[in-house]
mmCIF file of C-alpha atoms and ligand atoms in Angstrom:
data_model
loop_
_atom_site.group_PDB
_atom_site.id
_atom_site.type_symbol
_atom_site.label_atom_id
_atom_site.label_comp_id
_atom_site.label_asym_id
_atom_site.label_seq_id
_atom_site.Cartn_x
_atom_site.Cartn_y
_atom_site.Cartn_z
ATOM 1 C CA MET A 1 94.601 132.453 123.660
ATOM 2 C CA ASP A 2 93.406 130.339 120.761
ATOM 3 C CA ILE A 3 93.821 130.947 117.014
ATOM 4 C CA ASP A 4 90.385 132.563 116.617
ATOM 5 C CA LYS A 5 91.134 135.132 119.302
ATOM 6 C CA ALA A 6 94.634 135.799 117.954
ATOM 7 C CA ILE A 7 93.343 136.372 114.401
ATOM 8 C CA SER A 8 90.556 138.560 115.709
ATOM 9 C CA ALA A 9 92.944 140.674 117.804
ATOM 10 C CA LEU A 10 95.461 141.073 114.954
ATOM 11 C CA ARG A 11 92.770 141.893 112.394
ATOM 12 C CA CYS A 12 91.086 144.370 114.711
ATOM 13 C CA GLU A 13 94.323 146.261 115.258
ATOM 14 C CA ASN A 14 95.068 146.323 111.533
ATOM 15 C CA ASP A 15 91.596 147.500 110.564
ATOM 16 C CA LEU A 16 91.297 150.103 113.296
ATOM 17 C CA THR A 17 91.204 153.705 112.092
ATOM 18 C CA LEU A 18 91.404 156.660 114.398
ATOM 19 C CA PHE A 19 90.832 160.363 114.108
ATOM 20 C CA ASP A 20 94.090 162.304 114.320
ATOM 21 C CA ALA A 21 93.199 165.549 116.103
ATOM 22 C CA THR A 22 96.485 167.222 115.158
ATOM 23 C CA THR A 23 95.842 166.915 111.411
ATOM 24 C CA GLY A 24 92.079 166.459 111.366
ATOM 25 C CA GLU A 25 92.473 163.273 109.318
ATOM 26 C CA THR A 26 91.388 159.727 109.864
ATOM 27 C CA LYS A 27 94.416 157.411 109.894
ATOM 28 C CA GLU A 28 95.106 153.749 110.357
ATOM 29 C CA TYR A 29 95.988 152.816 113.904
ATOM 30 C CA TRP A 30 99.414 151.406 112.955
ATOM 31 C CA THR A 31 100.495 154.637 111.248
ATOM 32 C CA LEU A 32 99.496 156.640 114.320
ATOM 33 C CA ARG A 33 101.714 154.372 116.412
ATOM 34 C CA GLY A 34 104.627 155.220 114.129
ATOM 35 C CA LEU A 35 104.854 151.679 112.769
ATOM 36 C CA SER A 36 106.222 151.020 109.297
ATOM 37 C CA LYS A 37 104.538 149.602 106.232
ATOM 38 C CA GLU A 38 106.858 146.604 106.687
ATOM 39 C CA TRP A 39 105.379 146.061 110.152
ATOM 40 C CA TYR A 40 101.863 146.293 108.694
ATOM 41 C CA ASP A 41 102.742 143.741 105.967
ATOM 42 C CA ALA A 42 104.238 141.398 108.590
ATOM 43 C CA HIS A 43 101.072 141.783 110.626
ATOM 44 C CA GLU A 44 98.949 140.905 107.567
ATOM 45 C CA PHE A 45 101.238 137.936 106.886
ATOM 46 C CA CYS A 46 100.671 136.650 110.441
ATOM 47 C CA ILE A 47 96.895 136.903 110.005
ATOM 48 C CA SER A 48 97.140 134.998 106.726
ATOM 49 C CA ALA A 49 99.440 132.313 108.205
ATOM 50 C CA LEU A 50 97.203 131.813 111.245
ATOM 51 C CA THR A 51 94.131 131.559 109.015
ATOM 52 C CA GLU A 52 95.890 128.886 106.948
ATOM 53 C CA LEU A 53 96.961 127.021 110.121
ATOM 54 C CA GLN A 54 93.379 127.154 111.349
ATOM 55 C CA GLN A 55 92.195 125.505 108.102
ATOM 56 C CA TYR A 56 94.799 122.725 108.400
ATOM 57 C CA ARG A 57 93.851 122.034 112.012
ATOM 58 C CA GLN A 58 90.247 121.530 110.943
ATOM 59 C CA ILE A 59 91.226 118.616 108.690
ATOM 60 C CA GLY A 60 94.045 116.941 110.639
ATOM 61 C CA THR A 61 97.278 117.073 112.554
ATOM 62 C CA VAL A 62 100.802 117.276 111.113
ATOM 63 C CA ASP A 63 101.368 113.631 112.137
ATOM 64 C CA GLU A 64 98.182 112.556 110.337
ATOM 65 C CA PHE A 65 99.305 114.378 107.163
ATOM 66 C CA ARG A 66 102.764 112.798 107.421
ATOM 67 C CA GLU A 67 101.275 109.306 107.782
ATOM 68 C CA ALA A 68 98.908 109.856 104.851
ATOM 69 C CA LYS A 69 101.803 111.082 102.692
ATOM 70 C CA GLU A 70 103.949 108.072 103.627
ATOM 71 C CA ARG A 71 101.093 105.699 102.701
ATOM 72 C CA GLN A 72 101.176 107.187 99.165
ATOM 73 C CA ILE A 73 104.649 105.684 98.604
ATOM 74 C CA ALA A 74 104.109 102.257 97.021
ATOM 75 C CA GLU A 75 105.512 99.365 99.044
ATOM 76 C CA LYS A 76 105.778 95.712 98.183
ATOM 77 C CA PRO A 77 103.575 93.407 100.234
ATOM 78 C CA ASP A 78 104.739 90.197 101.873
ATOM 79 C CA TYR A 79 103.462 86.998 100.300
ATOM 80 C CA GLU A 80 102.440 83.713 101.877
ATOM 81 C CA GLY A 81 101.533 80.396 100.407
ATOM 82 C CA ASP A 82 100.574 76.998 101.765
ATOM 83 C CA GLY A 83 100.365 74.859 98.643
ATOM 84 C CA TYR A 84 102.647 73.638 95.885
ATOM 85 C CA ALA A 85 102.217 73.278 92.140
ATOM 86 C CA ASP A 86 104.903 71.603 90.006
ATOM 87 C CA GLY A 87 107.173 71.621 93.057
ATOM 88 C CA GLN A 88 106.915 75.413 93.447
ATOM 89 C CA LEU A 89 105.324 77.188 96.409
ATOM 90 C CA VAL A 90 102.151 78.926 95.272
ATOM 91 C CA TYR A 91 101.630 82.289 96.929
ATOM 92 C CA ASP A 92 97.941 82.788 97.605
ATOM 93 C CA THR A 93 98.030 85.589 100.174
ATOM 94 C CA TRP A 94 99.527 89.072 100.160
ATOM 95 C CA ILE A 95 99.937 91.026 103.368
ATOM 96 C CA CYS A 96 99.746 94.800 103.620
ATOM 97 C CA PRO A 97 103.172 96.114 104.760
ATOM 98 C CA ASN A 98 101.472 98.820 106.833
ATOM 99 C CA CYS A 99 98.515 97.213 108.648
ATOM 100 C CA GLU A 100 99.321 93.512 108.007
ATOM 101 C CA GLU A 101 95.809 92.792 106.732
ATOM 102 C CA HIS A 102 95.726 89.600 104.619
ATOM 103 C CA TYR A 103 94.273 89.494 101.079
ATOM 104 C CA GLU A 104 93.858 86.824 98.455
ATOM 105 C CA VAL A 105 96.279 86.953 95.531
ATOM 106 C CA GLY A 106 94.463 87.181 92.201
ATOM 107 C CA TYR A 107 91.191 88.422 93.717
ATOM 108 C CA ASP A 108 92.047 91.280 96.056
ATOM 109 C CA ASP A 109 94.900 92.889 94.142
ATOM 110 C CA GLN A 110 93.902 96.501 94.724
ATOM 111 C CA GLU A 111 96.443 99.258 94.180
ATOM 112 C CA TYR A 112 95.694 100.563 97.673
ATOM 113 C CA CYS A 113 95.024 98.555 100.833
ATOM 114 C CA PRO A 114 91.262 98.741 101.473
ATOM 115 C CA LYS A 115 91.817 98.827 105.238
ATOM 116 C CA CYS A 116 94.546 101.492 105.705
ATOM 117 C CA GLY A 117 95.056 103.093 102.268
ATOM 118 C CA GLN A 118 98.709 102.001 101.870
ATOM 119 C CA HIS A 119 99.810 102.206 98.213
ATOM 120 C CA ILE A 120 100.796 98.671 97.191
ATOM 121 C CA LYS A 121 103.347 97.691 94.544
ATOM 122 C CA HIS A 122 102.316 94.197 93.561
ATOM 123 C CA GLU A 123 104.798 91.843 91.983
ATOM 124 C CA ASP A 124 104.484 91.543 88.201
ATOM 125 C CA TRP A 125 103.972 87.756 88.413
ATOM 126 C CA GLU A 126 100.877 88.396 90.507
ATOM 127 C CA ARG A 127 99.153 90.153 87.612
ATOM 128 C CA GLU A 128 99.921 87.401 85.059
HETATM 129 ZN ZN1 ZN B 201 96.821 98.100 105.038
#
């Protein structure tokens, strides 16, 4: 059974009304079965929870959400340099800590990695 069928079955049972021959009244199916209002509310809650789960599954998996959330936490990149100025190594490349893509310091200093979306916390000296 998939979510659609489960929601449909639960909703159908909740919405079903039957004629009660003993009283001559139309009653909800769950009351005729002797089930409590608490049971009905739990049933409604299940329908609501499954509907919400269905919406989440349409946009991604739990692992995908977890990865996206983790990429929102700013991380410092690694820096590389291959030249010297005044005897000091000049860093001209920063490397994304998530996907290891290389970018040029001073030109590609985006707040988020363009390739994977990792939030980057650049060093203050890089912005000077
Ligand atoms: Zn990246």
